[in-house]
C-alpha positions as YAML, in Angstrom:
chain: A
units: angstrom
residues:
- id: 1
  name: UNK
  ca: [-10.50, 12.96, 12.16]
- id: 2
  name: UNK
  ca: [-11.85, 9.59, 11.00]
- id: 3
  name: UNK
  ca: [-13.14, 7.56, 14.07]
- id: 4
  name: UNK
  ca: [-11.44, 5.10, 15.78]
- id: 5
  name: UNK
  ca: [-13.55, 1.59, 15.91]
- id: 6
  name: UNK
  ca: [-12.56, -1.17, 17.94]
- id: 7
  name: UNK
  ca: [-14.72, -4.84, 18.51]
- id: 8
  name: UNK
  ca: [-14.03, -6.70, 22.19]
- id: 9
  name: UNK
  ca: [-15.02, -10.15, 22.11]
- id: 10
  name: UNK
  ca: [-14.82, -11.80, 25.68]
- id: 11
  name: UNK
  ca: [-18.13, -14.19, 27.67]
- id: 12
  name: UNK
  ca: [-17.02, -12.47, 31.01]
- id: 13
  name: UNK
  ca: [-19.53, -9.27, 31.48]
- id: 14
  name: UNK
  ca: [-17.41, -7.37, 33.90]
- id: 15
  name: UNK
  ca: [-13.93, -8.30, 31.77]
- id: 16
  name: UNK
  ca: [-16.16, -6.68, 28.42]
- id: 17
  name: UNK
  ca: [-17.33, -3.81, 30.22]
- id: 18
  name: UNK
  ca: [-14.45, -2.69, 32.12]
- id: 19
  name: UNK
  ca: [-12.47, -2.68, 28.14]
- id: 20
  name: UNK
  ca: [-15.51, -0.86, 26.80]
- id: 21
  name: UNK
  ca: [-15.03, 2.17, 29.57]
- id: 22
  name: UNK
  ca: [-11.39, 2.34, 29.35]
- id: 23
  name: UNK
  ca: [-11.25, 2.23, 25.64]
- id: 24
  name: UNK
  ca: [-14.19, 4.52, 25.38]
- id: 25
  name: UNK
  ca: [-12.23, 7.01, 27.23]
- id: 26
  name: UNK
  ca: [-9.60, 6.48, 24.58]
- id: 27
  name: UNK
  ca: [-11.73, 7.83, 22.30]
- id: 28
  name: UNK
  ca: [-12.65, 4.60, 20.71]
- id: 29
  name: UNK
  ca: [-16.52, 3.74, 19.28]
- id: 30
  name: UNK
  ca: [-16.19, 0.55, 20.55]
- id: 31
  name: UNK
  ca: [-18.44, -2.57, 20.03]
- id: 32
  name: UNK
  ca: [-18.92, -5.89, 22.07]
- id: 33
  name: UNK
  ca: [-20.00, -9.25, 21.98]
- id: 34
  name: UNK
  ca: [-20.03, -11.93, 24.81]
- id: 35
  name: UNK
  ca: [-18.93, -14.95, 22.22]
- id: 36
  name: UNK
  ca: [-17.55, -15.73, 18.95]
- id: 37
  name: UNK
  ca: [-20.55, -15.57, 16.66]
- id: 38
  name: UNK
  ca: [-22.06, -12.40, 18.12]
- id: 39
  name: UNK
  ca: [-18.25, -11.24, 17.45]
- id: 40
  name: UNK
  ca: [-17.88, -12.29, 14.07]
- id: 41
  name: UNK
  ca: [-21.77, -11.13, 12.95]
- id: 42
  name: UNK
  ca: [-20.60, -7.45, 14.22]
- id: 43
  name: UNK
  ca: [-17.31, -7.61, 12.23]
- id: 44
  name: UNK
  ca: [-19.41, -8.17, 9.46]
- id: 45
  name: UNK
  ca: [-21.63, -5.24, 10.17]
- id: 46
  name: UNK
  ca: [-19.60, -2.74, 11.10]
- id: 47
  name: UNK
  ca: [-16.03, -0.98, 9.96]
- id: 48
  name: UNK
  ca: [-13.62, -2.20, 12.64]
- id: 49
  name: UNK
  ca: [-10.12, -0.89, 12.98]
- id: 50
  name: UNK
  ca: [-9.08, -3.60, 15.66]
- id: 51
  name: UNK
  ca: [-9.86, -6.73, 17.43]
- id: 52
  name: UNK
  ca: [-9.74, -7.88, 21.07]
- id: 53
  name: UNK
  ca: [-10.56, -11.77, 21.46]
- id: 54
  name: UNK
  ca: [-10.66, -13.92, 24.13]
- id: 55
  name: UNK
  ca: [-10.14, -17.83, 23.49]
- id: 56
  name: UNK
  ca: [-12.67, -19.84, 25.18]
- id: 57
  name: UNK
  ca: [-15.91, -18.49, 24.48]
- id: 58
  name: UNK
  ca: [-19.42, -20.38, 23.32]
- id: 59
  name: UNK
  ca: [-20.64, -21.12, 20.00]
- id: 60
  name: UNK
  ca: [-17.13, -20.38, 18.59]
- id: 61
  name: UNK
  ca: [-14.42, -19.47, 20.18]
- id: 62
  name: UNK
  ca: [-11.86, -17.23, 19.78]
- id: 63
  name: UNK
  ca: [-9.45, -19.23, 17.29]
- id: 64
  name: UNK
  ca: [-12.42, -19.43, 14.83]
- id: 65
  name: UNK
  ca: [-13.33, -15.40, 15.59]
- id: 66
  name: UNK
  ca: [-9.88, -15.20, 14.09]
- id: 67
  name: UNK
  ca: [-10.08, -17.16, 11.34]
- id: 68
  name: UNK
  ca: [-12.86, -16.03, 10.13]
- id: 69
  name: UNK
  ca: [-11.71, -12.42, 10.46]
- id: 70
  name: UNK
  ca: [-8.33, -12.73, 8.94]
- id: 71
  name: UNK
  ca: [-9.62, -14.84, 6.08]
- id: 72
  name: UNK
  ca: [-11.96, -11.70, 4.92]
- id: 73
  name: UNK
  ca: [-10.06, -8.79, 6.24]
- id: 74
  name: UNK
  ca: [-5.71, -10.19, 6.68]
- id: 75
  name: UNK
  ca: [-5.15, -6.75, 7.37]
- id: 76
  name: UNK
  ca: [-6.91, -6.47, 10.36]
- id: 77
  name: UNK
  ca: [-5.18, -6.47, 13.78]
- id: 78
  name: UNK
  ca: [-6.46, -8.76, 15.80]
- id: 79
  name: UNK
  ca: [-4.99, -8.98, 19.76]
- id: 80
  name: UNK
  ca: [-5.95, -11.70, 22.57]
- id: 81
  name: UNK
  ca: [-6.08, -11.37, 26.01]
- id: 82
  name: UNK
  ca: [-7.23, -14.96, 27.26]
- id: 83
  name: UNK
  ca: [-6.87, -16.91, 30.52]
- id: 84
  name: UNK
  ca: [-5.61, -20.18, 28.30]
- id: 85
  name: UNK
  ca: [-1.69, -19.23, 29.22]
- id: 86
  name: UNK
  ca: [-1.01, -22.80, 26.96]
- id: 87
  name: UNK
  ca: [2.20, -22.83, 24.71]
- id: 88
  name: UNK
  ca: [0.28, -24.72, 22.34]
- id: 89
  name: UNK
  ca: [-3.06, -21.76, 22.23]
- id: 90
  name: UNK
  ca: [-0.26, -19.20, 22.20]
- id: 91
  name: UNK
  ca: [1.20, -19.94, 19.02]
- id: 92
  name: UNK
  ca: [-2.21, -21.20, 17.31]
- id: 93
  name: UNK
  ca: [-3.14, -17.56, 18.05]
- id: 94
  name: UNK
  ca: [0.31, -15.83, 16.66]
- id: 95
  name: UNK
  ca: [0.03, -18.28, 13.66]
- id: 96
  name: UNK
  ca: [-3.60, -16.96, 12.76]
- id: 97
  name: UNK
  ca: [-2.36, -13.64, 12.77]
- id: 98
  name: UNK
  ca: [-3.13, -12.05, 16.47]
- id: 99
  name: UNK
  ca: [-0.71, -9.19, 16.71]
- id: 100
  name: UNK
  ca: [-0.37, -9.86, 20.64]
- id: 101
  name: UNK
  ca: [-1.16, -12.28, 23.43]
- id: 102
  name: UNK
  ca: [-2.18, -10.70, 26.78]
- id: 103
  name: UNK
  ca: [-3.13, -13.43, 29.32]
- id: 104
  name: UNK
  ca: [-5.56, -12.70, 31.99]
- id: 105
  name: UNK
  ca: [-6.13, -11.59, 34.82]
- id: 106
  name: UNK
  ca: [-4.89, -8.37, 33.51]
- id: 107
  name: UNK
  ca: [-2.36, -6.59, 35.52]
- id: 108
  name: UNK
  ca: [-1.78, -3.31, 33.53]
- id: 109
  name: UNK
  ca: [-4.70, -2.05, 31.26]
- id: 110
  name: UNK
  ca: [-1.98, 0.88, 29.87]
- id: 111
  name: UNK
  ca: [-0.04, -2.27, 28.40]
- id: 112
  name: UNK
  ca: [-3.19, -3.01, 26.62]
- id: 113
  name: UNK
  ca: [-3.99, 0.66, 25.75]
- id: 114
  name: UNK
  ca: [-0.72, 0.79, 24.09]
- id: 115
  name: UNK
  ca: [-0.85, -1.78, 22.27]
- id: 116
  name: UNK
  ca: [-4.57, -0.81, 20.32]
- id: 117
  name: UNK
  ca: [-3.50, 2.42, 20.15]
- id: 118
  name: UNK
  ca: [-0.28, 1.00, 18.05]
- id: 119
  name: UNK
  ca: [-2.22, -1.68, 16.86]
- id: 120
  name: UNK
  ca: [-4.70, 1.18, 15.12]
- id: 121
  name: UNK
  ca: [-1.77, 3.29, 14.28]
- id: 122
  name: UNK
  ca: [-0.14, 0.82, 12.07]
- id: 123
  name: UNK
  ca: [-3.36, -0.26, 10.65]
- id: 124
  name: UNK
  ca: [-4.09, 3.37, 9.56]
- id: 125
  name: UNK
  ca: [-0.80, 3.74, 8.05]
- id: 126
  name: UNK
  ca: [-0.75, 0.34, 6.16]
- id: 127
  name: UNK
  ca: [-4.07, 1.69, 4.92]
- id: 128
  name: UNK
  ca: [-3.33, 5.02, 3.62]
- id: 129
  name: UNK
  ca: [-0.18, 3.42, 2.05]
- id: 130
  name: UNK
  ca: [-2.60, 1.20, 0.00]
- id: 131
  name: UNK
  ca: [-5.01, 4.54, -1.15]
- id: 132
  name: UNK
  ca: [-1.76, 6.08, -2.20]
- id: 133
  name: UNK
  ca: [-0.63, 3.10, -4.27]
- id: 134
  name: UNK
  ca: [-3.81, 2.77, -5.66]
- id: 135
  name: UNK
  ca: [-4.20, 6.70, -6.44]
- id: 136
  name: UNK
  ca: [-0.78, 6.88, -7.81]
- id: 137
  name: UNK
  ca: [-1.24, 3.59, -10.17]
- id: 138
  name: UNK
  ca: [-4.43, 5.65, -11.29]
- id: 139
  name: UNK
  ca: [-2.93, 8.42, -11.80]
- id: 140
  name: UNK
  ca: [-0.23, 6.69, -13.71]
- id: 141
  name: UNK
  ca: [-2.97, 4.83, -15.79]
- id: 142
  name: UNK
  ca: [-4.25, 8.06, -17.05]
- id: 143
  name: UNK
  ca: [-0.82, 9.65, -17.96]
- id: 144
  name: UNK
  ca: [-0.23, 6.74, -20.00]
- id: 145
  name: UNK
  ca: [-3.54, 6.69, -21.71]
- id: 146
  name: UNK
  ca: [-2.29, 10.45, -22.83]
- id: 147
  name: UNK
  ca: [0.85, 9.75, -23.71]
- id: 148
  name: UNK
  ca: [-0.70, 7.03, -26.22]
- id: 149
  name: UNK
  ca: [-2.60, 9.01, -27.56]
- id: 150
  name: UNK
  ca: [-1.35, 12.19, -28.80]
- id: 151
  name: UNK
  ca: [0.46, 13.00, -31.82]
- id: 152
  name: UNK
  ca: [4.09, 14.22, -30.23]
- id: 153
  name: UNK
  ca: [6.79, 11.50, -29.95]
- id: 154
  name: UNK
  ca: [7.24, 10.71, -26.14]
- id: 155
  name: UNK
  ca: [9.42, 8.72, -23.97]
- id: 156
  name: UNK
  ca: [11.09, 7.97, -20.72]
- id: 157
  name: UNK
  ca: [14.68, 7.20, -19.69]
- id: 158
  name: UNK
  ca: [16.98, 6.54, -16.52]
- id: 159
  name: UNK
  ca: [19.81, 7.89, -15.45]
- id: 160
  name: UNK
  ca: [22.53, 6.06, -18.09]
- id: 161
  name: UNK
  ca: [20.38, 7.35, -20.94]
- id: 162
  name: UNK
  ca: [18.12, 3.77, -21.08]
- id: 163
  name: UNK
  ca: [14.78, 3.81, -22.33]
- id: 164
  name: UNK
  ca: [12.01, 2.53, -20.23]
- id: 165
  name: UNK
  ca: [9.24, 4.29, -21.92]
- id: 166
  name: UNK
  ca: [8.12, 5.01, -25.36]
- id: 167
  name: UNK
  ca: [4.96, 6.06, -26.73]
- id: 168
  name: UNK
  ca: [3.02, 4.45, -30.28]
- id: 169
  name: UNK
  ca: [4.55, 7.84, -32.08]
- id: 170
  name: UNK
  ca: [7.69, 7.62, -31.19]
- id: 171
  name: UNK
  ca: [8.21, 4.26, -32.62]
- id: 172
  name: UNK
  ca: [6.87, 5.35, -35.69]
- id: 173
  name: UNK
  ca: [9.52, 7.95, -35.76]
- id: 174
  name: UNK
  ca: [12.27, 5.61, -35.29]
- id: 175
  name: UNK
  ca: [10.83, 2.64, -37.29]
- id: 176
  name: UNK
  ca: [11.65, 0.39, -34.46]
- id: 177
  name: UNK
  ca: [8.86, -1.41, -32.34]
- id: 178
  name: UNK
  ca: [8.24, -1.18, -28.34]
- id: 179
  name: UNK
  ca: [10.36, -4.29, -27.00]
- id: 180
  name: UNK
  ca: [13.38, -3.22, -29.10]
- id: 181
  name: UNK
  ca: [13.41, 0.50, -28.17]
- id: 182
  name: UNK
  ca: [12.82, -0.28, -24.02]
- id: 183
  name: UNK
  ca: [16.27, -0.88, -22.63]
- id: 184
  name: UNK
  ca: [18.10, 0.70, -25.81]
- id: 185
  name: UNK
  ca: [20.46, 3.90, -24.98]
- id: 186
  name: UNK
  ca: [19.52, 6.82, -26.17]
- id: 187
  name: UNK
  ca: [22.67, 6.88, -27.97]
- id: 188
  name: UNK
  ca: [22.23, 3.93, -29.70]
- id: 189
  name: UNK
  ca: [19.49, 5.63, -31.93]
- id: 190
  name: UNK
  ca: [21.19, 9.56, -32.12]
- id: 191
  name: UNK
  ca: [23.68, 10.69, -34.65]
- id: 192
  name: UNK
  ca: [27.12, 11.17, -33.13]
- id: 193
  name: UNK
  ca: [26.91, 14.86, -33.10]
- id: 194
  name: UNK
  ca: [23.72, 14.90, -31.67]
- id: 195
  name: UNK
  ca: [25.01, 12.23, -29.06]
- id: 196
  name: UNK
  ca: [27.35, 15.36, -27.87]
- id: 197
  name: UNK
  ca: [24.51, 17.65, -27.19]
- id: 198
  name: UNK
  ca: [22.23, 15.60, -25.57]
- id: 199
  name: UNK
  ca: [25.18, 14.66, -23.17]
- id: 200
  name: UNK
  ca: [25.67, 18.02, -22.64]
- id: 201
  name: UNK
  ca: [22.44, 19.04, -21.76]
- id: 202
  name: UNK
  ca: [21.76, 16.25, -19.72]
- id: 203
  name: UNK
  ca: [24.86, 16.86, -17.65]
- id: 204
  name: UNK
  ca: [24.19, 20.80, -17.45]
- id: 205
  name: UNK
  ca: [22.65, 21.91, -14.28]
- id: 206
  name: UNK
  ca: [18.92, 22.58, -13.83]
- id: 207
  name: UNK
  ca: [17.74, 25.58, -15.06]
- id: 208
  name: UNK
  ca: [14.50, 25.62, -13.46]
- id: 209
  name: UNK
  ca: [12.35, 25.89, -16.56]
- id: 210
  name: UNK
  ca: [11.58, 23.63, -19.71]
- id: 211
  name: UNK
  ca: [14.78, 23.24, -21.93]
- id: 212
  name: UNK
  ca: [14.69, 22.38, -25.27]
- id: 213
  name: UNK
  ca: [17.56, 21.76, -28.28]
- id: 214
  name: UNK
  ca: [17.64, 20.20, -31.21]
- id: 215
  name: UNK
  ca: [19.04, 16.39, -32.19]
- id: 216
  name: UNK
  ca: [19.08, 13.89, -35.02]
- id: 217
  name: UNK
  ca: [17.83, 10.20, -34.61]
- id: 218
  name: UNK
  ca: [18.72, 7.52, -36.69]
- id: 219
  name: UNK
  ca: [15.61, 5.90, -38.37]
- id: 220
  name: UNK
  ca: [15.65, 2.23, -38.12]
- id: 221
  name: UNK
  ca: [15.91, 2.37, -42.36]
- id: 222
  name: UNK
  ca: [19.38, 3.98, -41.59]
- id: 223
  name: UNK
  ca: [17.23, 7.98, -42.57]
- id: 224
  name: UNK
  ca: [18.01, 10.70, -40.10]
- id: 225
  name: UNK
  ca: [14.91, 12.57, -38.33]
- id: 226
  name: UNK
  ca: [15.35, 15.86, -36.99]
- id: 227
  name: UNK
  ca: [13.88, 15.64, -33.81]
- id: 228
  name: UNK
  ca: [13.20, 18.43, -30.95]
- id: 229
  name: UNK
  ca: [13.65, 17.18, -27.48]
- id: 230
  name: UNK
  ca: [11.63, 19.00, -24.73]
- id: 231
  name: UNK
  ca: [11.80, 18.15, -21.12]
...
């Protein structure tokens, strides 16, 4: 299981130990600083999952902790717990991106628990959402690097028939270039008779394996091609 890392940033010793035990007991690796550029040099150093900031610290305080956090990494959580209870520091804190605002003295550490722990939670998910959107667009990549590149005729289509793919062969085939073809219906480019079988076989029910059959497109000269469709 990948390790949970969280950064406290607070000038009050027994405030930044206290969080250290409890969210060491959590199971957290936890790392502290006692003001805002201790905090922000350890960000830098280390993989943190989420922040806890207090506001009024020395040498910088917590608004500028934030800043400089969310400017390098928006997507990390960052949460406050502060004795500045001001309307004004409040919403300076939401606006720079703190994902709660827990004013001190703290009455109920499982409140603050809870909210890492969901703080974390969502972070981890947002992540892995962005590995699998950068795997998939990868994987995608490649498929279309094939597809350009082999001698068979290729394309995609929706559900009314539409192309929204076709491969360097397959224009050849029909005569017609890329940006007429995407958005064309199938039918547009099939002889009538063909037209018949290809709605029949798209309408059949799945069979489980690769199908195959037989059709005639229209070359863009007006020339049938006798074309087998495999899918």
């Amino acid at each position: 299981m990948t390790e949970k890392t969280l950064l406290i940033l607070d000038d009050e010793p027994s405030i930044l130990n206290s969080l250290k035990s409890f969210f060491e007991d959590e199971g957290f690796l936890v790392y502290t600083a006692e003001n805002g550029a201790l905090g922000i040099k350890c960000f830098f150093e280390h993989s943190i999952d989420v922040v806890i900031t207090d506001l009024r610290m020395p040498e910088k305080d917590g608004f500028e902790v934030m800043a400089a956090i969310q400017e390098a990494s928006p997507d990390t959580p960052i949460l406050v717990i502060s004795g500045a209870d001001d309307k004004t520091d409040v919403i300076k804190a939401l606006r720079l991106g703190a994902k709660d605002y827990i004013t001190k003295p703290v009455q109920d550490i499982e409140m603050i628990i809870h909210s890492v722990n969901y703080a974390f939670e969502t972070h981890r998910l947002n992540q892995e959402n962005i590995r699998y959107r950068k795997a998939l667009e990868k994987s995608e990549q490649h498929y279309r690097t094939i597809a350009e590149n082999i001698a068979e005729g290729m394309f995609t289509m929706d559900a009314k028939a539409c192309l929204t793919y076709v491969n360097n062969t397959f224009c050849v085939m029909t005569g017609y270039r890329k940006e007429q073809l995407l958005g064309m219906n199938l039918e547009q480019i099939c002889k009538p008779d063909s037209v018949t079988v290809l709605q029949e076989e798209l309408n059949a029910p799945a069979k489980g394996e690769n199908q195959r059959f037989d059709i005639e497109i229209v070359h863009s000269s007006g020339k049938p091609v006798h074309a087998e469709l495999a899918y």
